[in-house]
C-alpha atoms as an extended CHARMM CRD file, in Angstrom:
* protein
*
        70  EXT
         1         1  UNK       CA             86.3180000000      122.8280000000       92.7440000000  PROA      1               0.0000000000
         2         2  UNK       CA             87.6390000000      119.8280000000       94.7460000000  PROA      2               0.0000000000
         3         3  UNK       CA             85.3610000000      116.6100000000       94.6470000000  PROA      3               0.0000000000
         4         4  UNK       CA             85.3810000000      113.5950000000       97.1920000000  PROA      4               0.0000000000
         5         5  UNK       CA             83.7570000000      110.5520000000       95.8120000000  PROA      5               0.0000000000
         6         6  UNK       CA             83.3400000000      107.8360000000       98.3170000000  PROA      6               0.0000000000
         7         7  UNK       CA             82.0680000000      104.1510000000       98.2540000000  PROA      7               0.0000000000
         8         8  UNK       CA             82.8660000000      101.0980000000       99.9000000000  PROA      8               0.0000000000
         9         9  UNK       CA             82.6890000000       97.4920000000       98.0160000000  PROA      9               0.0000000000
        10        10  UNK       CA             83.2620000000       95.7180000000       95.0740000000  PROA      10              0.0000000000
        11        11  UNK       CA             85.1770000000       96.3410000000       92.1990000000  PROA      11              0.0000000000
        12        12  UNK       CA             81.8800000000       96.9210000000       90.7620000000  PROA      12              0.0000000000
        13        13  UNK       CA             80.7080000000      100.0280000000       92.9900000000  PROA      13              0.0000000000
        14        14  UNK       CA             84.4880000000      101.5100000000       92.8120000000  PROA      14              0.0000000000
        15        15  UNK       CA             84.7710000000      101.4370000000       88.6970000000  PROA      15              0.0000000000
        16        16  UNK       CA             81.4440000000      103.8300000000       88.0070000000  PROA      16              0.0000000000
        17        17  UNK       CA             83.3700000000      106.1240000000       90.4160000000  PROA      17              0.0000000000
        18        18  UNK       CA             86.4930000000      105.8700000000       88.8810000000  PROA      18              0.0000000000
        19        19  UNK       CA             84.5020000000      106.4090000000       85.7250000000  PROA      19              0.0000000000
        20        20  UNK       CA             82.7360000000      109.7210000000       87.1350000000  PROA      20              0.0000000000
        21        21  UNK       CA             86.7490000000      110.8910000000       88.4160000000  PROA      21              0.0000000000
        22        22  UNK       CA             88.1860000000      110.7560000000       85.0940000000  PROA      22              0.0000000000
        23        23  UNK       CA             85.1500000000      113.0200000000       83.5550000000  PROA      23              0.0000000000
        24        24  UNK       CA             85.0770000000      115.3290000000       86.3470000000  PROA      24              0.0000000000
        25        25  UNK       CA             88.9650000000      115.9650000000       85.7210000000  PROA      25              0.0000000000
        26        26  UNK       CA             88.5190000000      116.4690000000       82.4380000000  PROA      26              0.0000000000
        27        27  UNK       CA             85.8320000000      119.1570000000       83.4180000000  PROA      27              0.0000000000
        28        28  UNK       CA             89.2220000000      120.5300000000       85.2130000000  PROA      28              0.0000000000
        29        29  UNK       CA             87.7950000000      119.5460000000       88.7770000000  PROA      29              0.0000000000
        30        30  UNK       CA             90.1580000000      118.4080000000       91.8610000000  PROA      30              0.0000000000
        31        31  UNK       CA             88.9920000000      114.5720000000       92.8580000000  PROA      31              0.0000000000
        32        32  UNK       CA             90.0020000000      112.0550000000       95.6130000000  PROA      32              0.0000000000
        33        33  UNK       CA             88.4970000000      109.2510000000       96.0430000000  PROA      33              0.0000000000
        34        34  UNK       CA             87.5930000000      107.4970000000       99.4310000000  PROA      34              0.0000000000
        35        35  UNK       CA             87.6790000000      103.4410000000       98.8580000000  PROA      35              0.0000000000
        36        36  UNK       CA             88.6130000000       99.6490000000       99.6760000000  PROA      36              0.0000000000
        37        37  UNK       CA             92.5330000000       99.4870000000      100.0490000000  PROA      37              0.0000000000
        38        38  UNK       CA             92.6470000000       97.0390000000       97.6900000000  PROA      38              0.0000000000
        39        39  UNK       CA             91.7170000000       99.5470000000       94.9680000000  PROA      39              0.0000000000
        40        40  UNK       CA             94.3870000000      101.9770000000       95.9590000000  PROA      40              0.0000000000
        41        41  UNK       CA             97.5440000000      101.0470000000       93.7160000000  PROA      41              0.0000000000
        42        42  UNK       CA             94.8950000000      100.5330000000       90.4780000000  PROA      42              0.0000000000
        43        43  UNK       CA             93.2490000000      104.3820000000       91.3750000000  PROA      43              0.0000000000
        44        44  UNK       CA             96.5280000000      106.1270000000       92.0830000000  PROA      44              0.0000000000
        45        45  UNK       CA             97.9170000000      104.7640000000       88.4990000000  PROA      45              0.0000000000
        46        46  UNK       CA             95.6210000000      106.6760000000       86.9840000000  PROA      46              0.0000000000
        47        47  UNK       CA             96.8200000000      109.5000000000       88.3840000000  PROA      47              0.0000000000
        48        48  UNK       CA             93.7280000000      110.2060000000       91.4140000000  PROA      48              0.0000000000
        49        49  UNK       CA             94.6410000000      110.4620000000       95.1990000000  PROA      49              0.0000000000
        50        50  UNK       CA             92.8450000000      107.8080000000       97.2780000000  PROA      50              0.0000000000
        51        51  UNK       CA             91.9050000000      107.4600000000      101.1820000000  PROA      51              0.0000000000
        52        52  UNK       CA             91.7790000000      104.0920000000      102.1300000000  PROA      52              0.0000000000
        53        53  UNK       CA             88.3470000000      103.4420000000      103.7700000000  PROA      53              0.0000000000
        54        54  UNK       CA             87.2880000000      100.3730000000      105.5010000000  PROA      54              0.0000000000
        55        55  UNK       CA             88.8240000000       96.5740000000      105.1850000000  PROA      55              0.0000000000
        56        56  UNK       CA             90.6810000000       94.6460000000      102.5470000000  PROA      56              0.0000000000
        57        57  UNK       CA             88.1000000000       93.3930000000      100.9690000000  PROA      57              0.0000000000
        58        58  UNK       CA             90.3360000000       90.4910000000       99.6260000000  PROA      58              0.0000000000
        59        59  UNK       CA             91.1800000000       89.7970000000      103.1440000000  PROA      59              0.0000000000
        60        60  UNK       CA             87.3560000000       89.4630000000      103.8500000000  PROA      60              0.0000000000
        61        61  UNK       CA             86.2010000000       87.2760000000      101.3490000000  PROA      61              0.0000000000
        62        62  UNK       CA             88.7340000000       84.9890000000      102.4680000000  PROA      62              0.0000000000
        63        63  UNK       CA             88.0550000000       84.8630000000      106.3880000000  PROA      63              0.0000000000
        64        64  UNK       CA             91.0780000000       86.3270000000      107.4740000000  PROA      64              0.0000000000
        65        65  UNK       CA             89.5010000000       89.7030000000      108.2580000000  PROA      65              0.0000000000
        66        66  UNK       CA             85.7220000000       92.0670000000      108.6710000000  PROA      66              0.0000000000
        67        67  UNK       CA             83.3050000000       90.3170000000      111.8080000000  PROA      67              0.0000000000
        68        68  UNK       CA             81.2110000000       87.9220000000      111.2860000000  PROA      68              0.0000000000
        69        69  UNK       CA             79.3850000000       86.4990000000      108.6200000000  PROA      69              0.0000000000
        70        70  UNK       CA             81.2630000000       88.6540000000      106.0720000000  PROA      70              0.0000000000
């Protein structure tokens, strides 16, 4: 089976996920994940494909990207 976990946010949305990946490949499942950018290089390293969703989230917190008020 091939799985497609997807969430957009903190480090502290993405890491359950990462979490969930991990067991479902030990289960002998297919999984990509769908996240920040700024997760990619950590979530490849352990060996997952990723889809970059959304902005750097980095680059939001610090003004220089997202709209306003983020």
């Amino acid at each position: 089976m091939r799985v497609l976990l997807s969430t957009i946010g903190s480090r502290g949305e993405v890491q359950p996920m990462v979490g969930l990946a991990m067991r479902l490949r030990e289960l002998g499942q297919e999984v990509r994940l769908c996240v920040p950018p700024d997760f990619a290089e950590w979530i490849e390293g352990l060996g997952f494909p990723v889809v970059p969703i959304g902005p750097e989230l980095d680059a939001v917190r610090h003004g220089s990207g997202g709209g306003p008020g983020l």
